[in-house]
C-alpha cells in the first residue's frame, strides 16, 4: 500500500515554509526602521516558518525510519539493514536533505537572533528570511510555466524513475532500498554534515548584519554585534572542515586527510576569507580603520559559501570531484541564488560607499593594523590561489557559453598546484601570527621589537634545531616551515603567559595562533615524513591495473604467513565479520541465515547479530622486535545495490605516530578458485598424512542423521570423516560427508578449509580394511595486497585543532560579553 498522505503532508509543509519565508522577508523589510507592527508580524510568520521546517524534517524522518520505499528519496538513500544512526545520515545524503539541513539551521539561528537584539531584529531578519526563500525553493518541487523550482524529497519513486514495472503495476513498492553510500557509513558522517551546515548557516549572520546596517544607514555600528557571530561561524566552519578531514583519514584509502579535492577546496576558501574578515573587523574596532575592507571580506565570505554550493550541487564538478552531487536540474536556480545576493550586496555597498567612514592616517610598520592587514592579505592570497585552480570547470562552462572551448583540465600534480604554494604562504602566516601579537598588546618601535622577539626567536631556534637533527629534516622548505611554526608557538606562548597573569579572558588570539602553528607542524610531519612500511622490494607487479606507485608501495600477504616490514612482522589472519555479541569472528565459522543481519556460529550454534552485513574486516597482526603485538582490522564494504566496493583503513594511534593500514584488493569471493587435479590417498583411523603440506590425522568416522539441519530420509545413511589438520598457528577440523542409499553410493559433500587452501572428499569406504579413500584438491591460499604507512606526529594536527577551538571560544565569549554590555546600556550596536 502506498502511503500518499505522509508525502502530501511533507510537501504541504514545504509550501508553507516557502510562503512564510517570503511573507516574513517582506514584513521585516517593511519594518526595517523599527516599525513595531511590521516587525511583530514578521516575527510571528517566521515562527510559523520554523514550525513548518520542523514538520518537513519530521515527515522525512518518518518516511525513512518506516522504510516507505515508494518514495524516491527513501529508496535511493536508505535500506532496512541500516542501524538507526546511519538512517539519520540517510537524511542528508541527498541534495534535498542537505538543503533541508541548511534550512533547519537557518531557522534555528533566526529564532536566536530574534531573541537577542531588538534593535537589529528587522534588518538582520530580512536577510535571514530572504536566505530561507532561496533555500526552501531548492526543495519546493513544483513546476511553474514549464520551469522546475527545486527538487522535492517527497516525490514517489514512480514519478522519478521510468521503469517498466510501473506501467504494469503502478503501485509497485520495492522490498528494500539502495542503502547508504558505503563511504558515508562512518560515525563522523553522523556529526560532520550537521556541523558543516551549521557553519554554512552561520556565515549569513555577519553578512546579514553588514547588509542590514547598510540598509538602515548604520554603516559602522554593525561591526560590534557581527564580530562574535563571525568568530562563532569561523570556529564552527573550521571544525566542520576538520571533521571532514578526519572522516577522510579514517574512511578513504588515499592515505591522508586532505586531497585538495575541489569540494574540499570550495569550503576551505570561504573559511580563509572569513578568518581574514575577523582580523580586519577587530582592527576597525580598535582603530577605526578598514571598515570598507571589513564589509568586502564579510560579504565575500558569504558569497563564496554560495559559490561553493553552486560548485558542489550544480553537477559542474561531476568529472573532477568524488564528493560532488549529481545535477538535479537546479544549476540555473543555484546560479540565480548566487547572483541575487551578489547584486544585493553590490547595490547596497555602492549606495553607501561614500558614507562609509575612512581613515587617512598613514599606517606605520610598527602598528598592529599593519600586521593585521599583512596577515589578512596572506589569508586572502591563500584563498585566491586555491580558488584559481578549483574554478577551472567553471571557466570551461563560461567559455562554452560564449562559444569558446577552453578545455582546461584540473591539475594532476596537486603538490605543485596546491601544496607547495600553500606551504610557502603558511610560512609567512606563521611568522606574522607570531610577530603581530606583540604589536597587539604593546606600543612598539624597533628597539622594543628586538627585545620582545629575542627570547622566543632563540628558543624557537634551539627547539627547531633539535627537531631537525632528531627527525633528519633536510628539505629546505620544510626546514623553514618548521622554524616559522615553532617560532609562532613560542612567541604566542610568551604573549599568553603575559596576558594570563592579568586577564586570561583576553588570551583567545594567542591560544588560537598556537593551535594553528601546531596544526602546521602536524601537517608537515604527517604529510612530508610518512614512512611506507610495505615497500615492495621485489620486481613483481601486483596488477597491471594499478599505477606504478601502488605496485611499489603495497605488499602481498598470504594468510598466516609472516612478512617482515621494517621493524614490524605482519601476519594476515583472514576475513572477519563484526558481531554485536562477540566482536570480530572468522567468516568461515559463521553460517548465513535468511535474515541478512543474523548468522549462526558453527561450533556453538549460537545466533549472532551482524553490525553491518556489508562489512568484512581483514585481520592483520603486527609484531614488534620488542615482542609487543597489536591487531588492525582494515575494512571492505560491498554494496551490491549500488555496485560499490569501498576499502577503508584501520589505524593504530600513538602519541608519536599513527600506524595506518589499508587493503588495496583481495580475491573475489564470487569467483570460483582454480583447483588442482584431485589426488587420492588411502588412510586408516589414526593415520597421519599430508594435505597441501600440512600434517593431517584421520581421527574417526561418525554416522550422522541430518545434513545442514535436514533429517535424512528412510533408507539413507551418511557418514562423516573427522580430520584434524595442523595449520601454522591452529588446528582445523575438516568433515567431508559420504551418503549411501540402499547400500549404494549416491553422493559426496566435500569440505573446504579456506585458510589452508584445500578441499577434501570421501571417495570410498573400505570396511574390510577399516580404511577410507580420500581425495583432495589444492588452490592458492587466501591473500591480500595491503599498504602500511607510519604517520609521525599527526596528533599535533588534531591537538592544534582543539586549541584553535579553545581560542575561538575564549574570543567569542569576550566579544559577546562586550556586545551584551553595550546592548544593555542602550547602545544601538
CSV table of N, CA and C in Angstrom, one decimal, residues 703-767:
chain,number,residue,atom,x,y,z
A,703,UNK,N,28.6,-41.8,12.0
A,703,UNK,CA,27.3,-41.7,11.2
A,703,UNK,C,26.6,-40.4,11.6
A,704,UNK,N,25.8,-39.8,10.7
A,704,UNK,CA,25.1,-38.6,11.0
A,704,UNK,C,23.6,-38.8,10.5
A,705,UNK,N,22.7,-38.2,11.2
A,705,UNK,CA,21.3,-38.4,10.9
A,705,UNK,C,20.7,-37.2,10.1
A,706,UNK,N,21.4,-36.1,10.0
A,706,UNK,CA,20.9,-34.9,9.2
A,706,UNK,C,22.1,-34.2,8.6
A,707,UNK,N,21.8,-33.5,7.5
A,707,UNK,CA,22.8,-32.7,6.8
A,707,UNK,C,22.3,-31.3,6.7
A,708,UNK,N,23.1,-30.4,7.2
A,708,UNK,CA,22.7,-29.0,7.2
A,708,UNK,C,21.3,-28.7,7.8
A,709,UNK,N,21.1,-29.5,8.9
A,709,UNK,CA,19.8,-29.3,9.6
A,709,UNK,C,18.6,-30.1,9.0
A,710,UNK,N,18.8,-30.8,7.9
A,710,UNK,CA,17.7,-31.5,7.2
A,710,UNK,C,17.9,-33.0,7.5
A,711,UNK,N,16.9,-33.6,8.2
A,711,UNK,CA,16.9,-35.0,8.5
A,711,UNK,C,17.0,-35.9,7.3
A,712,UNK,N,17.8,-37.0,7.4
A,712,UNK,CA,17.9,-37.9,6.2
A,712,UNK,C,16.6,-38.7,6.0
A,713,UNK,N,16.4,-39.1,4.8
A,713,UNK,CA,15.2,-40.0,4.5
A,713,UNK,C,15.4,-41.4,5.0
A,714,UNK,N,14.3,-42.2,5.1
A,714,UNK,CA,14.4,-43.6,5.4
A,714,UNK,C,15.3,-44.3,4.4
A,715,UNK,N,16.2,-45.1,4.8
A,715,UNK,CA,17.0,-45.9,3.9
A,715,UNK,C,18.3,-45.2,3.6
A,716,UNK,N,18.4,-43.9,3.9
A,716,UNK,CA,19.6,-43.2,3.7
A,716,UNK,C,20.6,-43.3,4.9
A,717,UNK,N,21.8,-43.4,4.5
A,717,UNK,CA,22.9,-43.4,5.6
A,717,UNK,C,24.0,-42.4,5.2
A,718,UNK,N,24.4,-41.7,6.1
A,718,UNK,CA,25.5,-40.7,5.9
A,718,UNK,C,26.6,-40.9,6.9
A,719,UNK,N,27.8,-40.8,6.5
A,719,UNK,CA,29.0,-40.9,7.4
A,719,UNK,C,29.9,-39.7,7.1
A,720,UNK,N,30.4,-39.2,8.2
A,720,UNK,CA,31.4,-38.1,8.0
A,720,UNK,C,32.7,-38.5,8.6
A,721,UNK,N,33.8,-38.0,7.9
A,721,UNK,CA,35.1,-38.3,8.4
A,721,UNK,C,35.5,-37.1,9.3
A,722,UNK,N,36.2,-37.3,10.4
A,722,UNK,CA,36.7,-36.2,11.2
A,722,UNK,C,38.2,-36.2,11.1
A,723,UNK,N,38.7,-35.1,10.4
A,723,UNK,CA,40.1,-35.0,10.0
A,723,UNK,C,40.6,-33.8,10.7
A,724,UNK,N,41.7,-33.9,11.5
A,724,UNK,CA,42.3,-32.8,12.2
A,724,UNK,C,43.5,-32.4,11.4
A,725,UNK,N,43.6,-31.1,11.0
A,725,UNK,CA,44.7,-30.6,10.2
A,725,UNK,C,45.5,-29.6,11.0
A,726,UNK,N,46.8,-29.7,11.1
A,726,UNK,CA,47.6,-28.8,11.9
A,726,UNK,C,48.1,-27.7,11.0
A,727,UNK,N,47.4,-26.5,11.2
A,727,UNK,CA,47.8,-25.3,10.4
A,727,UNK,C,49.1,-24.6,11.1
A,728,UNK,N,49.5,-23.5,10.6
A,728,UNK,CA,50.6,-22.8,11.1
A,728,UNK,C,50.4,-22.4,12.5
A,729,UNK,N,49.2,-21.9,12.9
A,729,UNK,CA,49.0,-21.4,14.2
A,729,UNK,C,47.8,-22.0,14.9
A,730,UNK,N,47.1,-22.9,14.3
A,730,UNK,CA,46.0,-23.5,14.9
A,730,UNK,C,45.6,-24.8,14.2
A,731,UNK,N,44.8,-25.7,14.9
A,731,UNK,CA,44.3,-26.9,14.2
A,731,UNK,C,43.0,-26.6,13.6
A,732,UNK,N,42.7,-27.3,12.5
A,732,UNK,CA,41.4,-27.1,11.8
A,732,UNK,C,40.8,-28.5,11.7
A,733,UNK,N,39.4,-28.6,11.8
A,733,UNK,CA,38.7,-29.8,11.7
A,733,UNK,C,38.0,-29.8,10.3
A,734,UNK,N,38.2,-30.8,9.5
A,734,UNK,CA,37.5,-30.9,8.3
A,734,UNK,C,36.6,-32.2,8.3
A,735,UNK,N,35.4,-32.0,7.8
A,735,UNK,CA,34.4,-33.1,8.0
A,735,UNK,C,33.7,-33.4,6.6
A,736,UNK,N,34.3,-34.0,5.7
A,736,UNK,CA,33.6,-34.4,4.5
A,736,UNK,C,32.6,-35.5,4.7
A,737,UNK,N,31.6,-35.6,3.9
A,737,UNK,CA,30.4,-36.5,4.1
A,737,UNK,C,30.3,-37.4,2.9
A,738,UNK,N,29.9,-38.7,3.2
A,738,UNK,CA,29.7,-39.7,2.2
A,738,UNK,C,28.3,-40.2,2.5
A,739,UNK,N,27.4,-40.2,1.4
A,739,UNK,CA,26.0,-40.6,1.6
A,739,UNK,C,25.7,-41.8,0.8
A,740,UNK,N,24.9,-42.8,1.4
A,740,UNK,CA,24.6,-44.1,0.8
A,740,UNK,C,23.1,-44.2,0.9
A,741,UNK,N,22.5,-44.8,-0.1
A,741,UNK,CA,21.0,-45.1,-0.1
A,741,UNK,C,20.9,-46.6,-0.6
A,742,UNK,N,20.2,-47.4,0.2
A,742,UNK,CA,20.0,-48.8,-0.1
A,742,UNK,C,21.4,-49.5,-0.4
A,743,UNK,N,22.4,-49.1,0.4
A,743,UNK,CA,23.7,-49.7,0.3
A,743,UNK,C,24.4,-49.3,-1.0
A,744,UNK,N,23.9,-48.3,-1.7
A,744,UNK,CA,24.6,-47.8,-2.9
A,744,UNK,C,25.0,-46.4,-2.7
A,745,UNK,N,26.2,-46.0,-3.2
A,745,UNK,CA,26.7,-44.6,-3.1
A,745,UNK,C,25.8,-43.7,-3.9
A,746,UNK,N,25.4,-42.6,-3.3
A,746,UNK,CA,24.6,-41.6,-4.1
A,746,UNK,C,25.2,-40.2,-4.1
A,747,UNK,N,26.2,-39.9,-3.2
A,747,UNK,CA,26.7,-38.5,-3.2
A,747,UNK,C,27.8,-38.3,-2.2
A,748,UNK,N,28.6,-37.3,-2.5
A,748,UNK,CA,29.7,-36.8,-1.6
A,748,UNK,C,29.5,-35.3,-1.4
A,749,UNK,N,29.8,-34.9,-0.1
A,749,UNK,CA,29.8,-33.5,0.2
A,749,UNK,C,31.2,-33.2,0.7
A,750,UNK,N,31.9,-32.5,-0.1
A,750,UNK,CA,33.3,-32.2,0.3
A,750,UNK,C,33.3,-31.1,1.3
A,751,UNK,N,34.5,-30.9,1.9
A,751,UNK,CA,34.6,-29.9,2.9
A,751,UNK,C,35.9,-29.1,2.6
A,752,UNK,N,35.7,-27.8,2.7
A,752,UNK,CA,36.8,-26.9,2.3
A,752,UNK,C,37.4,-26.1,3.5
A,753,UNK,N,38.7,-26.1,3.6
A,753,UNK,CA,39.4,-25.4,4.7
A,753,UNK,C,40.1,-24.2,3.9
A,754,UNK,N,39.4,-23.0,3.9
A,754,UNK,CA,39.9,-21.9,3.1
A,754,UNK,C,41.2,-21.4,3.6
A,755,UNK,N,41.5,-21.4,4.9
A,755,UNK,CA,42.7,-20.9,5.4
A,755,UNK,C,43.9,-21.7,4.9
A,756,UNK,N,43.7,-23.0,4.7
A,756,UNK,CA,44.8,-23.8,4.3
A,756,UNK,C,44.7,-24.2,2.8
A,757,UNK,N,43.7,-23.6,2.1
A,757,UNK,CA,43.6,-23.7,0.6
A,757,UNK,C,43.5,-25.1,0.1
A,758,UNK,N,42.6,-25.9,0.7
A,758,UNK,CA,42.4,-27.3,0.2
A,758,UNK,C,40.9,-27.6,0.4
A,759,UNK,N,40.4,-28.6,-0.3
A,759,UNK,CA,39.1,-29.2,-0.1
A,759,UNK,C,39.3,-30.7,-0.2
A,760,UNK,N,38.5,-31.5,0.6
A,760,UNK,CA,38.7,-32.9,0.7
A,760,UNK,C,37.3,-33.6,0.6
A,761,UNK,N,37.3,-34.8,0.0
A,761,UNK,CA,36.1,-35.5,0.0
A,761,UNK,C,36.4,-37.0,0.2
A,762,UNK,N,35.3,-37.8,0.6
A,762,UNK,CA,35.4,-39.2,0.8
A,762,UNK,C,35.1,-39.9,-0.6
A,763,UNK,N,36.0,-40.6,-1.1
A,763,UNK,CA,35.8,-41.2,-2.4
A,763,UNK,C,35.1,-42.6,-2.2
A,764,UNK,N,35.6,-43.3,-1.2
A,764,UNK,CA,35.0,-44.6,-0.9
A,764,UNK,C,35.3,-45.0,0.5
A,765,UNK,N,34.5,-46.0,1.0
A,765,UNK,CA,34.7,-46.5,2.3
A,765,UNK,C,35.1,-48.0,2.2
A,766,UNK,N,36.1,-48.4,2.8
A,766,UNK,CA,36.6,-49.8,2.7
A,766,UNK,C,36.5,-50.5,4.0
A,767,UNK,N,35.2,-51.0,4.4
A,767,UNK,CA,35.0,-51.5,5.7
A,767,UNK,C,35.9,-52.7,6.0
